[in-house]
XYZ file of C-alpha atoms in Angstrom:
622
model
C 120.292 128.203 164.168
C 123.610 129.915 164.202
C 124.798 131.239 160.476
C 128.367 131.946 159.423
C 128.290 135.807 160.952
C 127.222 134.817 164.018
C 129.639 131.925 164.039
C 132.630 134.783 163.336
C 130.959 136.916 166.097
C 131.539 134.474 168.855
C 135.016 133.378 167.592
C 135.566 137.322 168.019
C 134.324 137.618 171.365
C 136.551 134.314 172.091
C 138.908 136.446 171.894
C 138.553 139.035 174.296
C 138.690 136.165 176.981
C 141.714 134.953 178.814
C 142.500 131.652 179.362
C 143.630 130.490 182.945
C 145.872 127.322 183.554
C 145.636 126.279 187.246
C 149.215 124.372 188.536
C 148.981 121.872 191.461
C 151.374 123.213 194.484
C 150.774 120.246 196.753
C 153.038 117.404 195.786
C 152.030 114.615 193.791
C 154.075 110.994 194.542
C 153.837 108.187 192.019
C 156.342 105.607 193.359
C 159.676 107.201 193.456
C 158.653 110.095 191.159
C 157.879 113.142 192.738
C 156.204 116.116 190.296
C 155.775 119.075 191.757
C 155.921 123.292 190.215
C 159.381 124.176 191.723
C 160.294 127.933 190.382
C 162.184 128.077 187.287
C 163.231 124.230 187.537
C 161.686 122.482 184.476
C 163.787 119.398 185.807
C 165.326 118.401 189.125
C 167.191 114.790 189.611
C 168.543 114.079 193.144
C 170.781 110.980 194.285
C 168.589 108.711 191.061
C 170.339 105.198 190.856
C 168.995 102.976 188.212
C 169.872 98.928 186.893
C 169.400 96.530 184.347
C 169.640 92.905 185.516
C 172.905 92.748 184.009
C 174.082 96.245 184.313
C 174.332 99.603 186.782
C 173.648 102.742 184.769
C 173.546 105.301 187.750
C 174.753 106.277 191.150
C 173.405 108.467 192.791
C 173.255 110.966 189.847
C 171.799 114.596 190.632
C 171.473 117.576 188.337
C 168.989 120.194 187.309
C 167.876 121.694 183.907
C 166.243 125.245 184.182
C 163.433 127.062 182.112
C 164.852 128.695 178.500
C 168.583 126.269 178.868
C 169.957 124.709 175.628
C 171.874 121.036 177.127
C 173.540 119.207 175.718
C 173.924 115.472 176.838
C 177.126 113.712 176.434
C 179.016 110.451 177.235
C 180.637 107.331 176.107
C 178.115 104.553 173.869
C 176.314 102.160 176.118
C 176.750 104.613 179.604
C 172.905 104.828 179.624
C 171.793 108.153 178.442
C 168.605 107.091 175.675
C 167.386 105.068 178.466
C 168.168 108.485 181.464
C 165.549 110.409 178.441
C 163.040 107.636 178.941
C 162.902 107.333 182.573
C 162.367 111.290 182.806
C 159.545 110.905 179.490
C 158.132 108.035 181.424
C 159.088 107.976 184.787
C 156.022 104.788 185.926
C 157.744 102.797 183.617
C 160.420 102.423 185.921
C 161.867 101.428 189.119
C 164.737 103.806 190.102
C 165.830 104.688 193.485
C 166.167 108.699 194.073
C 163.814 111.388 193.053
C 162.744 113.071 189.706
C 161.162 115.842 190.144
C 158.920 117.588 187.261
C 156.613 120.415 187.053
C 153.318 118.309 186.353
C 151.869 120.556 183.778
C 155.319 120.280 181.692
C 154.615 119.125 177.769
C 157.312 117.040 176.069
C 158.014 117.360 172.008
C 160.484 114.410 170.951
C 162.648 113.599 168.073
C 163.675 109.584 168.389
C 167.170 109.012 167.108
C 165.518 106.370 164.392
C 163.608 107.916 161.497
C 159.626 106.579 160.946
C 159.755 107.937 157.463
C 158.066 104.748 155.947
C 155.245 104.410 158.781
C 154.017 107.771 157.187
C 151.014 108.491 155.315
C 151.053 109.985 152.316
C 150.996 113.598 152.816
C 152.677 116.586 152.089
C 155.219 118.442 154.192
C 152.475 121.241 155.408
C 150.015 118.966 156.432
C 152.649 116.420 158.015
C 153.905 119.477 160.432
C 150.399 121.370 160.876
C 148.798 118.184 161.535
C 147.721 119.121 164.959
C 146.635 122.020 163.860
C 144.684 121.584 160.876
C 143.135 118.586 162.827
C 142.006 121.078 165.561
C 140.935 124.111 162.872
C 139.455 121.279 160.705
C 136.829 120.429 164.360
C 135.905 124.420 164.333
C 134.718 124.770 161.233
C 132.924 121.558 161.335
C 131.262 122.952 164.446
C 130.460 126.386 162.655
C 128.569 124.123 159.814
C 126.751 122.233 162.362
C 125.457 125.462 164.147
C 124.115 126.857 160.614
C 121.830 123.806 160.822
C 121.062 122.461 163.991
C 118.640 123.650 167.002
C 120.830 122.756 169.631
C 123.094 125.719 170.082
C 123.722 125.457 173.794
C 125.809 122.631 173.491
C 127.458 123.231 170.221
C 128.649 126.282 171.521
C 130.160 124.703 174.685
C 131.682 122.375 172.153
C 133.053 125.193 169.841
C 134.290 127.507 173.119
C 136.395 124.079 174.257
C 137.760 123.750 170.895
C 138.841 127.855 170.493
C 140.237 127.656 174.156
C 142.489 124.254 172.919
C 143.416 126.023 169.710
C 144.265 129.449 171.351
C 146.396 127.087 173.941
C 149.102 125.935 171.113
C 149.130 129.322 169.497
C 146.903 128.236 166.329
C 146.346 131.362 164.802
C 149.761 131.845 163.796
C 150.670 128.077 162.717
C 151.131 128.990 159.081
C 153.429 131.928 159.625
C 155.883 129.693 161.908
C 155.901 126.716 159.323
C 156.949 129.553 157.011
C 159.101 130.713 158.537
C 160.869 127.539 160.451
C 161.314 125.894 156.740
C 162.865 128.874 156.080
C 165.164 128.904 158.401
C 165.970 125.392 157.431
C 166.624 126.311 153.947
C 163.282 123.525 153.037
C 160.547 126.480 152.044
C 160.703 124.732 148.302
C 159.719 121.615 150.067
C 156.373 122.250 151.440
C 153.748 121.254 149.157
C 155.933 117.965 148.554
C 155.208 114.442 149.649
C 156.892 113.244 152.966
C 157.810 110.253 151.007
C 159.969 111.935 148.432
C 162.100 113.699 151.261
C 165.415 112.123 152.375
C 166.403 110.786 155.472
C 168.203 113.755 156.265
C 165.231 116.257 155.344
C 162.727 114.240 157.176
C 164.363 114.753 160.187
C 164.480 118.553 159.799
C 160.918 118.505 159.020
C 160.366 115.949 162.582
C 162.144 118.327 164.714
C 160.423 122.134 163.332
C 156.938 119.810 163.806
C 157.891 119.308 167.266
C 158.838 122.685 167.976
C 156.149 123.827 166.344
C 153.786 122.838 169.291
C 155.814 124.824 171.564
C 156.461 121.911 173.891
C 158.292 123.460 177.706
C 160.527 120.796 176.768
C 162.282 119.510 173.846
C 163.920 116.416 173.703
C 166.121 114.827 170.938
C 167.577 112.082 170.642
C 170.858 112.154 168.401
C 168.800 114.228 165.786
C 172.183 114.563 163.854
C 172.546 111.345 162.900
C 173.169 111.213 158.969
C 172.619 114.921 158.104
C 174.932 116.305 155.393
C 176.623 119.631 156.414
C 173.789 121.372 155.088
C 171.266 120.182 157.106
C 173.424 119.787 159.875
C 173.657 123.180 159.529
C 169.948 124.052 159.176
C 169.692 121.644 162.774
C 172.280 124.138 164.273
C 170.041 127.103 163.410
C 166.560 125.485 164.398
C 168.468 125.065 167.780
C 169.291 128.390 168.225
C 166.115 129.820 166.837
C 164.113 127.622 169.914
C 163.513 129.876 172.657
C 162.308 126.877 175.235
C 163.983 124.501 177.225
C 166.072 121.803 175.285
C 167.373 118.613 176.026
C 170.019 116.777 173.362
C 171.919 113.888 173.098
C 174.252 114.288 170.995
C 178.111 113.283 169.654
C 178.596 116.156 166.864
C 181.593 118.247 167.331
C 179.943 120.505 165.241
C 176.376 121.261 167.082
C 178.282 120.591 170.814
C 180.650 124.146 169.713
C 177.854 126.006 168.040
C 174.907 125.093 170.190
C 174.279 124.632 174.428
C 175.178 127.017 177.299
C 174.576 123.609 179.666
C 176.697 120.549 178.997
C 175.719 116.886 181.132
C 178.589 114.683 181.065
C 177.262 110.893 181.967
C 180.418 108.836 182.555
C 181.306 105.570 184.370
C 177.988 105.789 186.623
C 178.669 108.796 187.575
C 176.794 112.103 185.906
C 179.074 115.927 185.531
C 176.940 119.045 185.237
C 178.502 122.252 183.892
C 176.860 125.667 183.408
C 178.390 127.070 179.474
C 179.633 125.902 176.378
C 180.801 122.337 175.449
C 184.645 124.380 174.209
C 184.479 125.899 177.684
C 183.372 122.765 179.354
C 186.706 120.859 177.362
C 188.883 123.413 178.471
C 187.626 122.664 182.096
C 188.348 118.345 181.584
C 191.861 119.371 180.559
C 192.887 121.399 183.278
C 190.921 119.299 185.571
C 193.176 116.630 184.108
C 196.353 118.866 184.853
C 195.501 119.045 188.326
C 194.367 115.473 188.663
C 197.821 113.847 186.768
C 200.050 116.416 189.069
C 198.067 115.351 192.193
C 197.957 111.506 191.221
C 201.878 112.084 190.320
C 202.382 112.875 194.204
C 200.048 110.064 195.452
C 202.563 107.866 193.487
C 205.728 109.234 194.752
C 204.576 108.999 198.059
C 202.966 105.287 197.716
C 206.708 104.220 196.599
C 208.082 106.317 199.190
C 206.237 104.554 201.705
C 206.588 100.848 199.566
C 210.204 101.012 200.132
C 210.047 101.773 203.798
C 207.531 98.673 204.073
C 209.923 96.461 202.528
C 213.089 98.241 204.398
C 211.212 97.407 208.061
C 209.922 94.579 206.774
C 213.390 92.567 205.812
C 214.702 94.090 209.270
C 212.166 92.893 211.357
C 212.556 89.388 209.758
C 216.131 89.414 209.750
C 216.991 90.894 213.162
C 213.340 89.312 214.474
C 213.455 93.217 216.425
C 209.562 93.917 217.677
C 210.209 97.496 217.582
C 210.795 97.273 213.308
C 207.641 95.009 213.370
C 205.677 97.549 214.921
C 207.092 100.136 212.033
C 205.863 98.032 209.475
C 202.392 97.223 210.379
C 202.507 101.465 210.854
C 203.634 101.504 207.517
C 201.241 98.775 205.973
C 198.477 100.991 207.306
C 199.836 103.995 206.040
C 200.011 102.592 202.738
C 196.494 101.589 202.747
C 195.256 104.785 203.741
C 196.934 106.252 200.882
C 195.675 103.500 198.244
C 191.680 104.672 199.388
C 192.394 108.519 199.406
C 194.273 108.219 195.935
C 193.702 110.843 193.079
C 190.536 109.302 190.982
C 189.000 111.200 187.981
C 186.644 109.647 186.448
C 185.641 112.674 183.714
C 189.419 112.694 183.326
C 190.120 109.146 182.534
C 187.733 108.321 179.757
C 187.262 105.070 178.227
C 188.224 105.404 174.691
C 188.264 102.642 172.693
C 191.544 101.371 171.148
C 190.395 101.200 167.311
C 192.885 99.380 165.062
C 192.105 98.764 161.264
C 194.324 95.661 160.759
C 195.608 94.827 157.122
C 197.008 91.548 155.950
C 198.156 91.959 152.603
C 199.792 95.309 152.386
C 200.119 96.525 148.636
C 202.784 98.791 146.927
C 201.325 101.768 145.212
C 199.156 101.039 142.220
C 195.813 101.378 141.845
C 193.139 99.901 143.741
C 190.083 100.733 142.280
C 188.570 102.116 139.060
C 185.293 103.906 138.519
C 184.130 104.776 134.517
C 180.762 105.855 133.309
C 179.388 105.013 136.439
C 175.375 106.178 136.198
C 172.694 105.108 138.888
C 168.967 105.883 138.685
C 165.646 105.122 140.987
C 162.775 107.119 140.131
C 164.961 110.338 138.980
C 168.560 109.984 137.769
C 171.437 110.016 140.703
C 174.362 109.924 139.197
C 175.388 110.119 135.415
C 178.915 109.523 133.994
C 180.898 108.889 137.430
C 184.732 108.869 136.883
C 187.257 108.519 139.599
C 190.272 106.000 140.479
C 191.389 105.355 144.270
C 195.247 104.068 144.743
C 196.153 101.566 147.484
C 196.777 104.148 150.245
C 194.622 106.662 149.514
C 191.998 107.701 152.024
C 189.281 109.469 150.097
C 186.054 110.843 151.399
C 182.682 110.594 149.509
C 180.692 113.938 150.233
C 177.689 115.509 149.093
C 173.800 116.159 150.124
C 171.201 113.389 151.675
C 169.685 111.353 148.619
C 172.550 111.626 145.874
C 173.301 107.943 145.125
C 176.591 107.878 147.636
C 175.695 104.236 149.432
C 173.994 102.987 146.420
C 177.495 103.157 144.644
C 179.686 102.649 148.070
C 177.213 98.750 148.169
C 177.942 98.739 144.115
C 181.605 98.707 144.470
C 181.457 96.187 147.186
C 179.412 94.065 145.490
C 181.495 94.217 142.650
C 179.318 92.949 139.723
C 179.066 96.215 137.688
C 180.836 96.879 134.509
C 181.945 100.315 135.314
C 183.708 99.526 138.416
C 187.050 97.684 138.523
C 188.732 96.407 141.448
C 192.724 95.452 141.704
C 192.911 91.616 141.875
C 194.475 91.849 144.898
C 192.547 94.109 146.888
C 190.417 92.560 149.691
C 187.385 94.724 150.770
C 185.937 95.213 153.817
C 182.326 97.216 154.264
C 180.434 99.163 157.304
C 177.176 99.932 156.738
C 174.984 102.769 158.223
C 172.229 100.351 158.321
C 173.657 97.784 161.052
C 171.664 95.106 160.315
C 173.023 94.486 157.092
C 176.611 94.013 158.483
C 175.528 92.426 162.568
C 173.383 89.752 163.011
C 171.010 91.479 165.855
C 169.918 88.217 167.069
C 173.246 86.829 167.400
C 175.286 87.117 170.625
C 178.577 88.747 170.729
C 180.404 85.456 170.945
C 178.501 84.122 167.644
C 179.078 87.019 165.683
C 182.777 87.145 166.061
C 183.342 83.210 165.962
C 181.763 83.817 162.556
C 184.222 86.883 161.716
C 186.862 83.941 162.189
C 188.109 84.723 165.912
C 188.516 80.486 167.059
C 188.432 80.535 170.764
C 186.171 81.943 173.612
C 189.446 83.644 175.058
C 190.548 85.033 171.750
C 187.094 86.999 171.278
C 187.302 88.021 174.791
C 190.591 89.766 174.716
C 189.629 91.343 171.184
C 186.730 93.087 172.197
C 188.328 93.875 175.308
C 190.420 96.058 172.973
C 187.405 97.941 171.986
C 185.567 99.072 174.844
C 183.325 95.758 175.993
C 183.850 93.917 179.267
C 183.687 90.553 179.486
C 180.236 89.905 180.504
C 179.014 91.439 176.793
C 180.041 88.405 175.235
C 176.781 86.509 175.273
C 174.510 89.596 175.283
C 172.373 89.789 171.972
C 173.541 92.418 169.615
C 169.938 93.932 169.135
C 170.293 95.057 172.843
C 173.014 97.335 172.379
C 173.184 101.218 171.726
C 173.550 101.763 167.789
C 177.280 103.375 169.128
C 177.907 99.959 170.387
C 177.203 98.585 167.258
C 179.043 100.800 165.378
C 182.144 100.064 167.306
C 181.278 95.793 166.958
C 181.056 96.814 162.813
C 184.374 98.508 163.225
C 185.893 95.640 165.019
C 184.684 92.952 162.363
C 186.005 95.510 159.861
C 189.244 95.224 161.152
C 188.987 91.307 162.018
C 188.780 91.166 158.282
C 192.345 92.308 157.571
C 191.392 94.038 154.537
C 193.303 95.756 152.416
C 190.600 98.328 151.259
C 187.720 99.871 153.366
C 184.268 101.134 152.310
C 183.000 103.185 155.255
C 179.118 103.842 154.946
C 178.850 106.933 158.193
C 181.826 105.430 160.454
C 181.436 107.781 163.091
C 177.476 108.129 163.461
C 176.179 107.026 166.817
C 179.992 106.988 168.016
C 180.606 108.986 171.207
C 183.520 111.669 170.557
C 186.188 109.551 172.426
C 185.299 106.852 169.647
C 185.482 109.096 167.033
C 188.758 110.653 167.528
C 189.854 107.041 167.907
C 188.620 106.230 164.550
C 190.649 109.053 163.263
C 193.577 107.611 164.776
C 192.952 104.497 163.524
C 191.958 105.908 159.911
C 195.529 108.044 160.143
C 197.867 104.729 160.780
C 196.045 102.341 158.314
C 197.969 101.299 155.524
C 195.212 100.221 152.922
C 193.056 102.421 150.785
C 190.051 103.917 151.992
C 186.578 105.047 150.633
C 184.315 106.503 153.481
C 180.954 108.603 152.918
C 180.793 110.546 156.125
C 178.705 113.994 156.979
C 181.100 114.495 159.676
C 183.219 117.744 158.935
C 186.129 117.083 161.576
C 186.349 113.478 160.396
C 186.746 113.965 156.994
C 189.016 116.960 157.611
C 191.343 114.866 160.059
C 191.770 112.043 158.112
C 191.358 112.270 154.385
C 193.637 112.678 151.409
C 191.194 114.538 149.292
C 187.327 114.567 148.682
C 184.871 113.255 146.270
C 182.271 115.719 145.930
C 178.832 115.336 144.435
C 177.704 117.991 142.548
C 174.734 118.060 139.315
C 174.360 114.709 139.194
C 178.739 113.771 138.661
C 181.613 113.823 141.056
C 184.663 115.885 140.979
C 187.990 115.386 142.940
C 188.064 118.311 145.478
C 191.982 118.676 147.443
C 191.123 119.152 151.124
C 192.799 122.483 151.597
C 189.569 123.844 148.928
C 187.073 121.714 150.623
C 187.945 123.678 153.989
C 188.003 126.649 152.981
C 184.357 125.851 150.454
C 182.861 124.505 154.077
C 184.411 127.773 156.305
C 183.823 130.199 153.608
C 179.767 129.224 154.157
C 179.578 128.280 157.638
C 182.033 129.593 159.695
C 183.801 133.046 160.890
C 187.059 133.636 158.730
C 189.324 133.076 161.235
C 188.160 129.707 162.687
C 190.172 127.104 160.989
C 192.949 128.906 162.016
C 192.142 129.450 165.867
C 191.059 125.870 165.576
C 194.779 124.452 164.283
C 195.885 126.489 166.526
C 193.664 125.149 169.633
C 194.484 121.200 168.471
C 198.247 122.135 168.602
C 198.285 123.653 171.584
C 196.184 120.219 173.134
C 198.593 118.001 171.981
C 201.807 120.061 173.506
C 199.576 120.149 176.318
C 199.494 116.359 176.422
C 202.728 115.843 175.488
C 203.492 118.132 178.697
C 201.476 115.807 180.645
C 202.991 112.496 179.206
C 206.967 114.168 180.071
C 205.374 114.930 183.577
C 206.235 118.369 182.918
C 203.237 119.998 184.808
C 204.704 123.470 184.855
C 204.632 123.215 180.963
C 201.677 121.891 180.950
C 199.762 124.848 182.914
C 201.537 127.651 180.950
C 200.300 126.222 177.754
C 197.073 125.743 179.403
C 196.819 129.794 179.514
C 197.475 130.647 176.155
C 194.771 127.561 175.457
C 192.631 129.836 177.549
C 193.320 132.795 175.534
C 192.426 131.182 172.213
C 189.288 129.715 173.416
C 187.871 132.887 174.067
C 188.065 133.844 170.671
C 186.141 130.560 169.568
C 183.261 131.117 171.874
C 179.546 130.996 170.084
């Protein structure tokens, strides 16, 4: 029998061991997927083409992510990049053509874009992160009991060594002092002894992504881990980020995170995948000048196509009217020409980017007056949300709803649009329209596109063809189910029933989450030339900055009207360098002279302005 000195003596000589990990250097095939310890390389994709039966994703995409790199992984909703994650989490699962190549011993932590708040048990925030560990340090000190007892020390001993070596592996004896010190960091240390259950969305998924980082996986992968955070956890997900000295792998739309975050940006576009070494401001500076280039080049291909298209038709009516052999042999010179130049013509496909052309339609538009009225407004679940709520909304104002995860803002955004409360009045002739963060309350998953617009109203096959046309879907999406697509994707169909509704007054539940950035600034374009009233909750700092008239802002329990010039300066006063917002105005101006430039075919313009955009960006990099 072994008692609880002993027990403490062997843990102690445990640790004057080392622990070896032997890597494979032969290559390993399964199918197409090659794994195999390649330097610094924690991931290596070469020529990888992949297709659903009703869709390519990939051509021949290549790139390569390196040990200790922050990426970030960008592109339009629907261009394949949640399903790119799973083939390189689960590469048997698929049939792709190309190679992925993986060091074999690489572990994976992963943060889903969906929350499984309610599928967990009831624990506390410390026990829901150390689970692993507590599990493992939970087996030793069964095993020390067991050897105070039993006769059979041999084996128990094997079985304790195995256990130290696994524990030892993932950094256990230090597990506490990172949960410290990672809720810390995430502004959550008051949280830890609380229930999982009473966190909000938004805190859960701080608490998800520190437990994965916590086992020190060689790769981290997240999956839109933004999605619904209020500034200050966005902010706290900025910082854990940072903080993570492995490799890391994000998909992501935030403005926010893309500027503050990743020294490796991959751009997934049109089948066709971009990989740039910095920032994602350095890596936007790079599009536009690549777009400079591209518009001056594709301005020449044109001049010279017409060129040549008059010639054709010059030879062409003189070898028909003069029947002369020598003019018909010009012309079929010429035709050839011009084909030649067709196939070698300027294309840029990061350049040309499919943004969807967002319109919020209105029917009846109103004069001034006011559109909705909020008094004594008080909501309460378990603890009380809001108490005493006064505010009033005109007919073109676009107001934002802002405050932390969990403070009652959808419960009153679905009160006012169900309208049956006595402390909220709505103008008689205001129609309301309402997007929901939780799709499945607006979209009918198991309905096609087809059914889902016809009924929204739309009458004919043709007419709901053209319509979504407008917003980003070929034709072939019509009869796919709605379940099947990317939650941007369904964000953009909510948008378009939205504005298929003609309303005269919006609620926006989140707007831009899941949207790609192309779709966002579309929204805000949208948002700008809409001539109704607008109430949108939204997380999104450059959204609500953009767009809105002023702010609601929660704050003890009430809400108080905040003008947007204080709620900037509030936001930049905590999160950002002093001069920001104004390098940032002046970074937007200079964009939109730059296009401008570009529209005016004035690429001289164009490329000076593109310097002093150079010079400002420098003083914006992270």
């Amino acid at each position: 029998m072994v008692n609880s000195l002993e027990c403490l003596y062997y843990i102690k000589l445990r640790e004057k061991l080392q622990l070896r990990i032997e890597y494979t250097e032969e290559p390993i095939f399964i199918g197409s997927f090659l794994v195999i310890k390649r330097g610094n390389n924690m991931i290596k994709v070469d020529n990888l083409s992949y297709s659903f039966p009703q869709k390519d994703l990939y051509k021949n995409i290549s790139f390569t992510l390196e040990e200790g790199q922050h990426c970030a992984f960008i592109g339009t909703n629907g261009s394949g990049k949640s399903t790119l994650i799973d083939i390189i989490m689960d590469p048997e699962k698929y049939m792709f053509d190309g190679t992925l190549e993986m060091d074999p011993n690489c572990s994976i932590g992963y943060v889903s874009q969906f929350s499984q708040q309610g599928e967990t048990k009831e624990i506390t925030v410390f026990e829901y992160i150390g689970e692993k560990f507590i599990k493992m340090q939970n087996e030793i000190t069964s095993i020390c009991s067991e050897m105070e007892t039993s006769s059979d020390i041999d084996s128990l001993l094997e079985k304790y060594q195995q256990a130290l070596d696994a524990f030892e592996v993932i950094n256990g004896d230090d597990f506490e002092n990172k949960i410290n010190k990672n809720l810390n960091l995430a502004g959550l240390s008051k949280y830890k002894d609380v229930m999982i259950s009473a966190l909000s969305g938004g805190e859960f998924k701080l608490i998800q992504v520190i437990k994965e980082m916590l086992n020190s996986p060689d790769l981290m992968i997240m999956d839109e881990p933004d999605v619904f955070l209020d500034f200050e956890n966005l902010n706290a997900l900025k910082d854990l980020i940072n903080s993570h000295k492995g490799t890391i792998l994000v998909i992501t739309h935030n403005r926010y995170l893309l500027n503050h975050c990743f020294n490796k940006i991959l751009h997934l576009e049109n089948m066709e995948l971009q990989e740039f070494d910095g920032n994602y401001i350095e890596y936007s500076f790079f599009l536009l000048q690549t777009k400079i280039e591209l518009q001056e080049l594709a301005a020449a291909d044109d001049e010279e196509l017409h060129r040549n298209e008059m010639l054709i038709k010059k030879f062409r009516f003189e070898a028909t009217e003069y029947n002369q052999s020598a003019k018909g042999k010009s012309l079929n010179a010429r035709v050839k020409i011009q084909e030649r130049l067709e196939e070698s013509r300027v294309k840029s496909p990061f350049v040309e980017i499919k943004e969807p052309n967002i319109s919020l339609d209105i029917d009846n538009e109103m004069v001034e007056t006011i559109a909705l009225k909020v008094t004594d407004y008080s909501v309460s679940f378990d603890d009380l949300l809001l108490e005493n709520v006064n505010f009033e909304i005109k007919s073109t104002d676009k107001v934002a709803i802002v405050g932390p995860n969990g403070t009652g803002k959808t419960t009153l955004l679905r009160e006012i649009f169900k309208n049956n409360n006595d402390s909220i009045e709505i103008n008689e002739d205001v129609e309301v329209a309402y997007l929901s963060q939780i799709q499945g309350k607006t979209l009918n998953e198991s309905n096609t596109i087809l059914e889902e617009f016809f009924e929204a109203g739309l009458k004919t096959n043709q007419e709901i063809i053209e319509y979504i046309l407008g917003y980003g879907f070929e034709e072939e999406y019509i009869n796919q189910k709605i379940g099947s697509l990317s939650g941007g994707e369904k964000n953009i169909l909510q948008l378009a029933k939205v504005s298929a509704s003609k309303a005269n007054m919006l609620l926006l539940d989140e707007p831009t989450s899941h949207l790609d950035t192309y779709s966002q600034i579309a929204l805000e374009k949208a948002i700008e030339n809409y001539k109704g009233a607008i109430l949108m909750i939204s997380h999104d700092f450059y959204s609500v900055v953009n767009c809105m008239d002023f702010v609601l802002m929660i704050e003890d329990k009430t809400i108080r009207k905040m003008s947007m010039r204080k709620f900037r300066k509030m936001i930049y006063a905590s999160h950002f360098d002093k001069d920001y917002l104004e390098i940032e105005q002046k970074k937007k101006l200079l964009e939109t002279k730059i296009e401008l430039a570009l529209k005016d075919t004035d690429f001289e313009l164009a490329k000076e302005l593109s310097q002093e955009l150079e010079e400002l960006i420098k003083l914006l990099k992270v």
